[in-house]
Amino acid sequence: MISVCMATYNGERYIERQLDSILVQLGDDDEVIVSDDGSTDRTPELLARYGADRRIRIIHGGFHSPIYNFEHAIRQAKGDYIFMADQDDVWLPGRVSEALGMHRQGIDLVICKAENIDGEGKVFRAAVFDDPNPVRHSLLWNLYKNPYLGCCMSFDRKLTDAIVPFPAGIAMHDIWIGLVAQRLFTCDYYAERPLVQYRRHGINFTEKHKYRFWGKIRYRLKMLSEVLRRTQQYKRTDKRN
């Protein structure tokens, strides 16, 4: 069983296409957990149209943050493997099957290759990452140049014991998950072909929250401190068990 975790907020323009691209790749026993963070547009109405599909669970939060909205969804996941999904992207054929193939070979966290599309769905960059394997670098390098893009990630549910709860004040959830996984588990990159179309249209959360120089330094130091603290806590707990 797999769980797809999606955080939504005012995603009416793209949410249906994304859900359709996900559902076609799932089995009858899989699930999509949609955590809506108080959308004020037609997102709740559009989600309600999927009410007949028992694979979809809609939950609600008042976080005013995609970071903790994603955490809310992850906490509800029941699957053996958890896939992250943004509300405005598109899953390409093979997104699930190719990642599962790597997980079943013992890879705990998989990042798949993605291509960039604009607001109209036109591809303007064939590969999000220029590096042939962006997860192969050191922790500090990946803290500097983040390869852990949430919409491209899937992971074994055992990671949840290490990543949840998310610390307060972290800059983004995906780099948190990725760096903790890099310290404690096995990570790899599916590079054969794009499995996700990652939409960049100027209103993404990451586009609106670009840090200035000192802000970038502070957020990286905060993230490094939290990753080191959490991994030590997890190792101590793991030894006791």
PDB file of C-alpha atoms in Angstrom:
ATOM      1  CA  MET A   1       0.000   0.000   0.000  1.00  0.00           C
ATOM      2  CA  ILE A   2       1.216   3.507  -0.759  1.00  0.00           C
ATOM      3  CA  SER A   3       0.082   6.859   0.593  1.00  0.00           C
ATOM      4  CA  VAL A   4       0.217  10.054  -1.446  1.00  0.00           C
ATOM      5  CA  CYS A   5       0.382  13.152   0.769  1.00  0.00           C
ATOM      6  CA  MET A   6      -0.766  16.425  -0.752  1.00  0.00           C
ATOM      7  CA  ALA A   7      -1.024  19.831   0.905  1.00  0.00           C
ATOM      8  CA  THR A   8      -3.522  22.185  -0.718  1.00  0.00           C
ATOM      9  CA  TYR A   9      -4.283  25.882  -0.469  1.00  0.00           C
ATOM     10  CA  ASN A  10      -6.189  27.799  -3.132  1.00  0.00           C
ATOM     11  CA  GLY A  11      -5.197  25.369  -5.849  1.00  0.00           C
ATOM     12  CA  GLU A  12      -8.338  25.458  -7.973  1.00  0.00           C
ATOM     13  CA  ARG A  13      -6.528  26.075 -11.245  1.00  0.00           C
ATOM     14  CA  TYR A  14      -4.459  22.883 -11.246  1.00  0.00           C
ATOM     15  CA  ILE A  15      -5.736  20.520  -8.556  1.00  0.00           C
ATOM     16  CA  GLU A  16      -7.962  18.373 -10.785  1.00  0.00           C
ATOM     17  CA  ARG A  17      -5.289  17.628 -13.356  1.00  0.00           C
ATOM     18  CA  GLN A  18      -2.812  16.721 -10.643  1.00  0.00           C
ATOM     19  CA  LEU A  19      -5.234  14.412  -8.835  1.00  0.00           C
ATOM     20  CA  ASP A  20      -6.188  12.717 -12.087  1.00  0.00           C
ATOM     21  CA  SER A  21      -2.521  12.121 -12.946  1.00  0.00           C
ATOM     22  CA  ILE A  22      -2.011  10.522  -9.519  1.00  0.00           C
ATOM     23  CA  LEU A  23      -5.145   8.394  -9.234  1.00  0.00           C
ATOM     24  CA  VAL A  24      -4.592   6.625 -12.547  1.00  0.00           C
ATOM     25  CA  GLN A  25      -1.336   5.210 -11.141  1.00  0.00           C
ATOM     26  CA  LEU A  26      -2.742   3.916  -7.845  1.00  0.00           C
ATOM     27  CA  GLY A  27      -4.221   0.598  -6.863  1.00  0.00           C
ATOM     28  CA  ASP A  28      -7.548   0.048  -5.128  1.00  0.00           C
ATOM     29  CA  ASP A  29      -5.907  -0.231  -1.696  1.00  0.00           C
ATOM     30  CA  ASP A  30      -3.737   2.882  -1.996  1.00  0.00           C
ATOM     31  CA  GLU A  31      -4.679   6.270  -0.589  1.00  0.00           C
ATOM     32  CA  VAL A  32      -4.385   9.986  -1.290  1.00  0.00           C
ATOM     33  CA  ILE A  33      -4.402  12.186   1.795  1.00  0.00           C
ATOM     34  CA  VAL A  34      -5.288  15.784   0.933  1.00  0.00           C
ATOM     35  CA  SER A  35      -4.711  18.249   3.758  1.00  0.00           C
ATOM     36  CA  ASP A  36      -6.391  21.545   2.915  1.00  0.00           C
ATOM     37  CA  ASP A  37      -5.125  24.594   4.770  1.00  0.00           C
ATOM     38  CA  GLY A  38      -8.302  26.687   4.665  1.00  0.00           C
ATOM     39  CA  SER A  39      -8.642  27.329   0.932  1.00  0.00           C
ATOM     40  CA  THR A  40     -10.907  30.269   0.089  1.00  0.00           C
ATOM     41  CA  ASP A  41     -11.274  29.527  -3.628  1.00  0.00           C
ATOM     42  CA  ARG A  42     -13.021  26.567  -5.303  1.00  0.00           C
ATOM     43  CA  THR A  43     -10.501  23.993  -4.115  1.00  0.00           C
ATOM     44  CA  PRO A  44     -12.876  22.437  -1.513  1.00  0.00           C
ATOM     45  CA  GLU A  45     -15.644  22.256  -4.117  1.00  0.00           C
ATOM     46  CA  LEU A  46     -13.371  20.567  -6.646  1.00  0.00           C
ATOM     47  CA  LEU A  47     -12.096  18.107  -4.054  1.00  0.00           C
ATOM     48  CA  ALA A  48     -15.674  17.220  -3.156  1.00  0.00           C
ATOM     49  CA  ARG A  49     -16.179  15.988  -6.724  1.00  0.00           C
ATOM     50  CA  TYR A  50     -13.875  13.086  -5.901  1.00  0.00           C
ATOM     51  CA  GLY A  51     -16.055  11.995  -2.998  1.00  0.00           C
ATOM     52  CA  ALA A  52     -16.989   8.723  -4.700  1.00  0.00           C
ATOM     53  CA  ASP A  53     -13.334   7.639  -4.817  1.00  0.00           C
ATOM     54  CA  ARG A  54     -12.668   5.882  -1.524  1.00  0.00           C
ATOM     55  CA  ARG A  55      -8.921   6.222  -1.980  1.00  0.00           C
ATOM     56  CA  ILE A  56      -9.104   9.959  -1.253  1.00  0.00           C
ATOM     57  CA  ARG A  57      -9.185  11.250   2.317  1.00  0.00           C
ATOM     58  CA  ILE A  58      -9.639  14.989   2.808  1.00  0.00           C
ATOM     59  CA  ILE A  59      -8.509  16.455   6.101  1.00  0.00           C
ATOM     60  CA  HIS A  60      -8.363  20.040   7.248  1.00  0.00           C
ATOM     61  CA  GLY A  61      -5.881  22.189   9.096  1.00  0.00           C
ATOM     62  CA  GLY A  62      -5.344  25.790  10.107  1.00  0.00           C
ATOM     63  CA  PHE A  63      -1.590  25.965   9.815  1.00  0.00           C
ATOM     64  CA  HIS A  64      -1.165  28.818   7.301  1.00  0.00           C
ATOM     65  CA  SER A  65       1.983  26.980   6.261  1.00  0.00           C
ATOM     66  CA  PRO A  66       2.653  24.322   3.614  1.00  0.00           C
ATOM     67  CA  ILE A  67       5.403  22.926   5.841  1.00  0.00           C
ATOM     68  CA  TYR A  68       3.137  21.923   8.708  1.00  0.00           C
ATOM     69  CA  ASN A  69       0.246  21.180   6.395  1.00  0.00           C
ATOM     70  CA  PHE A  70       2.430  18.498   4.786  1.00  0.00           C
ATOM     71  CA  GLU A  71       3.359  17.222   8.237  1.00  0.00           C
ATOM     72  CA  HIS A  72      -0.352  16.933   9.031  1.00  0.00           C
ATOM     73  CA  ALA A  73      -0.852  14.767   5.947  1.00  0.00           C
ATOM     74  CA  ILE A  74       2.203  12.600   6.655  1.00  0.00           C
ATOM     75  CA  ARG A  75       0.968  11.894  10.172  1.00  0.00           C
ATOM     76  CA  GLN A  76      -2.228  10.400   8.701  1.00  0.00           C
ATOM     77  CA  ALA A  77      -0.481   8.166   6.174  1.00  0.00           C
ATOM     78  CA  LYS A  78      -1.032   4.420   6.492  1.00  0.00           C
ATOM     79  CA  GLY A  79       0.971   3.184   3.519  1.00  0.00           C
ATOM     80  CA  ASP A  80       4.260   1.321   3.456  1.00  0.00           C
ATOM     81  CA  TYR A  81       5.646   4.034   1.181  1.00  0.00           C
ATOM     82  CA  ILE A  82       4.788   7.726   1.238  1.00  0.00           C
ATOM     83  CA  PHE A  83       4.846   9.881  -1.899  1.00  0.00           C
ATOM     84  CA  MET A  84       4.825  13.670  -1.694  1.00  0.00           C
ATOM     85  CA  ALA A  85       2.727  15.645  -4.181  1.00  0.00           C
ATOM     86  CA  ASP A  86       2.239  19.360  -4.775  1.00  0.00           C
ATOM     87  CA  GLN A  87      -1.191  20.585  -5.794  1.00  0.00           C
ATOM     88  CA  ASP A  88      -0.093  22.189  -9.067  1.00  0.00           C
ATOM     89  CA  ASP A  89       2.274  19.644 -10.605  1.00  0.00           C
ATOM     90  CA  VAL A  90       1.605  16.679 -12.908  1.00  0.00           C
ATOM     91  CA  TRP A  91       2.702  13.080 -12.409  1.00  0.00           C
ATOM     92  CA  LEU A  92       4.025  11.430 -15.550  1.00  0.00           C
ATOM     93  CA  PRO A  93       3.509   7.717 -16.313  1.00  0.00           C
ATOM     94  CA  GLY A  94       5.728   5.501 -14.182  1.00  0.00           C
ATOM     95  CA  ARG A  95       5.957   7.896 -11.234  1.00  0.00           C
ATOM     96  CA  VAL A  96       4.796   5.202  -8.821  1.00  0.00           C
ATOM     97  CA  SER A  97       6.117   2.016 -10.422  1.00  0.00           C
ATOM     98  CA  GLU A  98       9.668   3.257 -11.012  1.00  0.00           C
ATOM     99  CA  ALA A  99      10.042   4.625  -7.480  1.00  0.00           C
ATOM    100  CA  LEU A 100       8.596   1.468  -5.958  1.00  0.00           C
ATOM    101  CA  GLY A 101      11.119  -0.568  -7.915  1.00  0.00           C
ATOM    102  CA  MET A 102      13.944   1.311  -6.181  1.00  0.00           C
ATOM    103  CA  HIS A 103      12.309   1.110  -2.764  1.00  0.00           C
ATOM    104  CA  ARG A 104      11.986  -2.663  -3.111  1.00  0.00           C
ATOM    105  CA  GLN A 105      15.713  -2.834  -3.778  1.00  0.00           C
ATOM    106  CA  GLY A 106      16.333  -1.303  -0.347  1.00  0.00           C
ATOM    107  CA  ILE A 107      16.393   2.445  -1.052  1.00  0.00           C
ATOM    108  CA  ASP A 108      14.612   4.267   1.779  1.00  0.00           C
ATOM    109  CA  LEU A 109      14.229   7.672   0.100  1.00  0.00           C
ATOM    110  CA  VAL A 110      13.958   8.108  -3.659  1.00  0.00           C
ATOM    111  CA  ILE A 111      14.108  11.347  -5.627  1.00  0.00           C
ATOM    112  CA  CYS A 112      12.906  11.128  -9.186  1.00  0.00           C
ATOM    113  CA  LYS A 113      13.936  13.218 -12.155  1.00  0.00           C
ATOM    114  CA  ALA A 114      11.583  16.094 -13.017  1.00  0.00           C
ATOM    115  CA  GLU A 115      11.119  18.671 -15.739  1.00  0.00           C
ATOM    116  CA  ASN A 116       9.968  22.262 -15.281  1.00  0.00           C
ATOM    117  CA  ILE A 117       6.699  23.493 -16.754  1.00  0.00           C
ATOM    118  CA  ASP A 118       5.228  26.974 -16.696  1.00  0.00           C
ATOM    119  CA  GLY A 119       1.759  28.053 -15.661  1.00  0.00           C
ATOM    120  CA  GLU A 120       0.334  26.901 -18.983  1.00  0.00           C
ATOM    121  CA  GLY A 121       1.975  23.472 -18.831  1.00  0.00           C
ATOM    122  CA  LYS A 122       4.749  24.176 -21.351  1.00  0.00           C
ATOM    123  CA  VAL A 123       8.100  22.497 -20.633  1.00  0.00           C
ATOM    124  CA  PHE A 124      10.851  25.118 -20.371  1.00  0.00           C
ATOM    125  CA  ARG A 125      13.582  23.052 -18.695  1.00  0.00           C
ATOM    126  CA  ALA A 126      14.135  19.380 -19.387  1.00  0.00           C
ATOM    127  CA  ALA A 127      15.701  18.545 -16.012  1.00  0.00           C
ATOM    128  CA  VAL A 128      15.303  20.247 -12.638  1.00  0.00           C
ATOM    129  CA  PHE A 129      18.731  19.013 -11.493  1.00  0.00           C
ATOM    130  CA  ASP A 130      21.840  19.423 -13.635  1.00  0.00           C
ATOM    131  CA  ASP A 131      23.808  16.952 -11.512  1.00  0.00           C
ATOM    132  CA  PRO A 132      23.521  13.321 -12.716  1.00  0.00           C
ATOM    133  CA  ASN A 133      22.973  12.230  -9.098  1.00  0.00           C
ATOM    134  CA  PRO A 134      22.196  15.201  -6.832  1.00  0.00           C
ATOM    135  CA  VAL A 135      21.915  13.150  -3.628  1.00  0.00           C
ATOM    136  CA  ARG A 136      25.486  11.811  -3.769  1.00  0.00           C
ATOM    137  CA  HIS A 137      27.069  14.878  -2.181  1.00  0.00           C
ATOM    138  CA  SER A 138      27.885  15.556   1.464  1.00  0.00           C
ATOM    139  CA  LEU A 139      25.359  16.773   4.004  1.00  0.00           C
ATOM    140  CA  LEU A 140      26.869  20.265   3.984  1.00  0.00           C
ATOM    141  CA  TRP A 141      26.846  20.460   0.187  1.00  0.00           C
ATOM    142  CA  ASN A 142      23.212  19.383   0.033  1.00  0.00           C
ATOM    143  CA  LEU A 143      22.361  21.885   2.750  1.00  0.00           C
ATOM    144  CA  TYR A 144      23.931  24.550   0.529  1.00  0.00           C
ATOM    145  CA  LYS A 145      22.361  23.339  -2.727  1.00  0.00           C
ATOM    146  CA  ASN A 146      19.195  21.450  -1.890  1.00  0.00           C
ATOM    147  CA  PRO A 147      18.491  18.378  -4.065  1.00  0.00           C
ATOM    148  CA  TYR A 148      15.535  17.250  -1.966  1.00  0.00           C
ATOM    149  CA  LEU A 149      12.542  18.536  -3.894  1.00  0.00           C
ATOM    150  CA  GLY A 150       9.357  17.436  -2.164  1.00  0.00           C
ATOM    151  CA  CYS A 151       7.273  16.803  -5.264  1.00  0.00           C
ATOM    152  CA  CYS A 152       9.947  14.348  -6.467  1.00  0.00           C
ATOM    153  CA  MET A 153      10.305  12.456  -3.194  1.00  0.00           C
ATOM    154  CA  SER A 154       8.988   9.168  -1.865  1.00  0.00           C
ATOM    155  CA  PHE A 155      10.127   7.359   1.242  1.00  0.00           C
ATOM    156  CA  ASP A 156       9.672   4.284   3.394  1.00  0.00           C
ATOM    157  CA  ARG A 157       7.236   4.909   6.237  1.00  0.00           C
ATOM    158  CA  LYS A 158       9.944   4.015   8.781  1.00  0.00           C
ATOM    159  CA  LEU A 159      11.371   7.482   8.138  1.00  0.00           C
ATOM    160  CA  THR A 160       8.369   9.049   9.863  1.00  0.00           C
ATOM    161  CA  ASP A 161       9.755   8.035  13.260  1.00  0.00           C
ATOM    162  CA  ALA A 162      12.791  10.202  12.530  1.00  0.00           C
ATOM    163  CA  ILE A 163      11.276  13.189  10.723  1.00  0.00           C
ATOM    164  CA  VAL A 164       8.058  13.781  12.721  1.00  0.00           C
ATOM    165  CA  PRO A 165       7.457  16.129  14.422  1.00  0.00           C
ATOM    166  CA  PHE A 166       8.921  18.796  12.174  1.00  0.00           C
ATOM    167  CA  PRO A 167      10.939  21.326  14.213  1.00  0.00           C
ATOM    168  CA  ALA A 168       9.561  24.829  14.614  1.00  0.00           C
ATOM    169  CA  GLY A 169      11.088  27.470  12.404  1.00  0.00           C
ATOM    170  CA  ILE A 170      12.539  25.330   9.604  1.00  0.00           C
ATOM    171  CA  ALA A 171      12.538  26.880   6.154  1.00  0.00           C
ATOM    172  CA  MET A 172      11.015  23.975   4.196  1.00  0.00           C
ATOM    173  CA  HIS A 173       9.793  20.446   4.863  1.00  0.00           C
ATOM    174  CA  ASP A 174      11.456  18.707   1.921  1.00  0.00           C
ATOM    175  CA  ILE A 175      15.047  19.594   2.756  1.00  0.00           C
ATOM    176  CA  TRP A 176      14.341  18.631   6.372  1.00  0.00           C
ATOM    177  CA  ILE A 177      13.121  15.183   5.335  1.00  0.00           C
ATOM    178  CA  GLY A 178      15.965  14.720   2.873  1.00  0.00           C
ATOM    179  CA  LEU A 179      18.803  15.729   5.176  1.00  0.00           C
ATOM    180  CA  VAL A 180      17.542  13.576   8.037  1.00  0.00           C
ATOM    181  CA  ALA A 181      17.211  10.667   5.598  1.00  0.00           C
ATOM    182  CA  GLN A 182      20.739  11.287   4.327  1.00  0.00           C
ATOM    183  CA  ARG A 183      22.086  10.975   7.876  1.00  0.00           C
ATOM    184  CA  LEU A 184      20.134   7.890   8.885  1.00  0.00           C
ATOM    185  CA  PHE A 185      18.883   5.968   5.850  1.00  0.00           C
ATOM    186  CA  THR A 186      19.676   5.169   2.216  1.00  0.00           C
ATOM    187  CA  CYS A 187      18.898   7.734  -0.502  1.00  0.00           C
ATOM    188  CA  ASP A 188      19.155   7.548  -4.284  1.00  0.00           C
ATOM    189  CA  TYR A 189      18.070   9.310  -7.459  1.00  0.00           C
ATOM    190  CA  TYR A 190      16.030   7.977 -10.388  1.00  0.00           C
ATOM    191  CA  ALA A 191      17.669   9.671 -13.372  1.00  0.00           C
ATOM    192  CA  GLU A 192      16.463   7.693 -16.384  1.00  0.00           C
ATOM    193  CA  ARG A 193      13.632  10.053 -17.386  1.00  0.00           C
ATOM    194  CA  PRO A 194      11.350  12.682 -15.807  1.00  0.00           C
ATOM    195  CA  LEU A 195       8.501  11.282 -13.719  1.00  0.00           C
ATOM    196  CA  VAL A 196       7.101  14.631 -12.551  1.00  0.00           C
ATOM    197  CA  GLN A 197       6.320  17.915 -14.230  1.00  0.00           C
ATOM    198  CA  TYR A 198       7.243  20.537 -11.642  1.00  0.00           C
ATOM    199  CA  ARG A 199       5.284  23.717 -12.228  1.00  0.00           C
ATOM    200  CA  ARG A 200       6.999  27.085 -11.795  1.00  0.00           C
ATOM    201  CA  HIS A 201       4.631  29.953 -12.338  1.00  0.00           C
ATOM    202  CA  GLY A 202       5.746  32.726 -10.006  1.00  0.00           C
ATOM    203  CA  ILE A 203       3.236  32.089  -7.212  1.00  0.00           C
ATOM    204  CA  ASN A 204       4.714  28.921  -5.716  1.00  0.00           C
ATOM    205  CA  PHE A 205       5.503  29.134  -2.021  1.00  0.00           C
ATOM    206  CA  THR A 206       9.212  28.774  -2.773  1.00  0.00           C
ATOM    207  CA  GLU A 207       9.029  31.549  -5.362  1.00  0.00           C
ATOM    208  CA  LYS A 208       7.431  33.934  -2.865  1.00  0.00           C
ATOM    209  CA  HIS A 209       9.843  33.146  -0.030  1.00  0.00           C
ATOM    210  CA  LYS A 210      13.309  33.787  -1.410  1.00  0.00           C
ATOM    211  CA  TYR A 211      15.771  34.571   1.346  1.00  0.00           C
ATOM    212  CA  ARG A 212      18.346  37.344   1.296  1.00  0.00           C
ATOM    213  CA  PHE A 213      21.977  36.488   2.001  1.00  0.00           C
ATOM    214  CA  TRP A 214      21.932  36.591   5.805  1.00  0.00           C
ATOM    215  CA  GLY A 215      18.528  34.971   5.855  1.00  0.00           C
ATOM    216  CA  LYS A 216      19.954  32.060   3.859  1.00  0.00           C
ATOM    217  CA  ILE A 217      22.829  31.716   6.325  1.00  0.00           C
ATOM    218  CA  ARG A 218      20.492  31.727   9.319  1.00  0.00           C
ATOM    219  CA  TYR A 219      18.103  29.209   7.828  1.00  0.00           C
ATOM    220  CA  ARG A 220      20.932  26.841   6.910  1.00  0.00           C
ATOM    221  CA  LEU A 221      22.455  27.043  10.388  1.00  0.00           C
ATOM    222  CA  LYS A 222      19.039  26.427  11.913  1.00  0.00           C
ATOM    223  CA  MET A 223      18.436  23.458   9.634  1.00  0.00           C
ATOM    224  CA  LEU A 224      21.872  21.956  10.312  1.00  0.00           C
ATOM    225  CA  SER A 225      21.390  22.286  14.052  1.00  0.00           C
ATOM    226  CA  GLU A 226      17.975  20.623  13.951  1.00  0.00           C
ATOM    227  CA  VAL A 227      19.126  17.794  11.675  1.00  0.00           C
ATOM    228  CA  LEU A 228      22.091  16.967  13.915  1.00  0.00           C
ATOM    229  CA  ARG A 229      19.938  17.130  17.034  1.00  0.00           C
ATOM    230  CA  ARG A 230      17.197  14.941  15.604  1.00  0.00           C
ATOM    231  CA  THR A 231      19.533  12.306  14.214  1.00  0.00           C
ATOM    232  CA  GLN A 232      21.252  11.979  17.592  1.00  0.00           C
ATOM    233  CA  GLN A 233      17.873  11.627  19.298  1.00  0.00           C
ATOM    234  CA  TYR A 234      16.805   8.969  16.813  1.00  0.00           C
ATOM    235  CA  LYS A 235      20.030   7.002  17.220  1.00  0.00           C
ATOM    236  CA  ARG A 236      19.677   7.007  21.006  1.00  0.00           C
ATOM    237  CA  THR A 237      16.069   5.846  20.761  1.00  0.00           C
ATOM    238  CA  ASP A 238      16.975   3.198  18.217  1.00  0.00           C
ATOM    239  CA  LYS A 239      19.682   1.775  20.499  1.00  0.00           C
ATOM    240  CA  ARG A 240      17.232   1.500  23.400  1.00  0.00           C
ATOM    241  CA  ASN A 241      14.842  -0.447  21.197  1.00  0.00           C
TER     242      ASN A 241
END
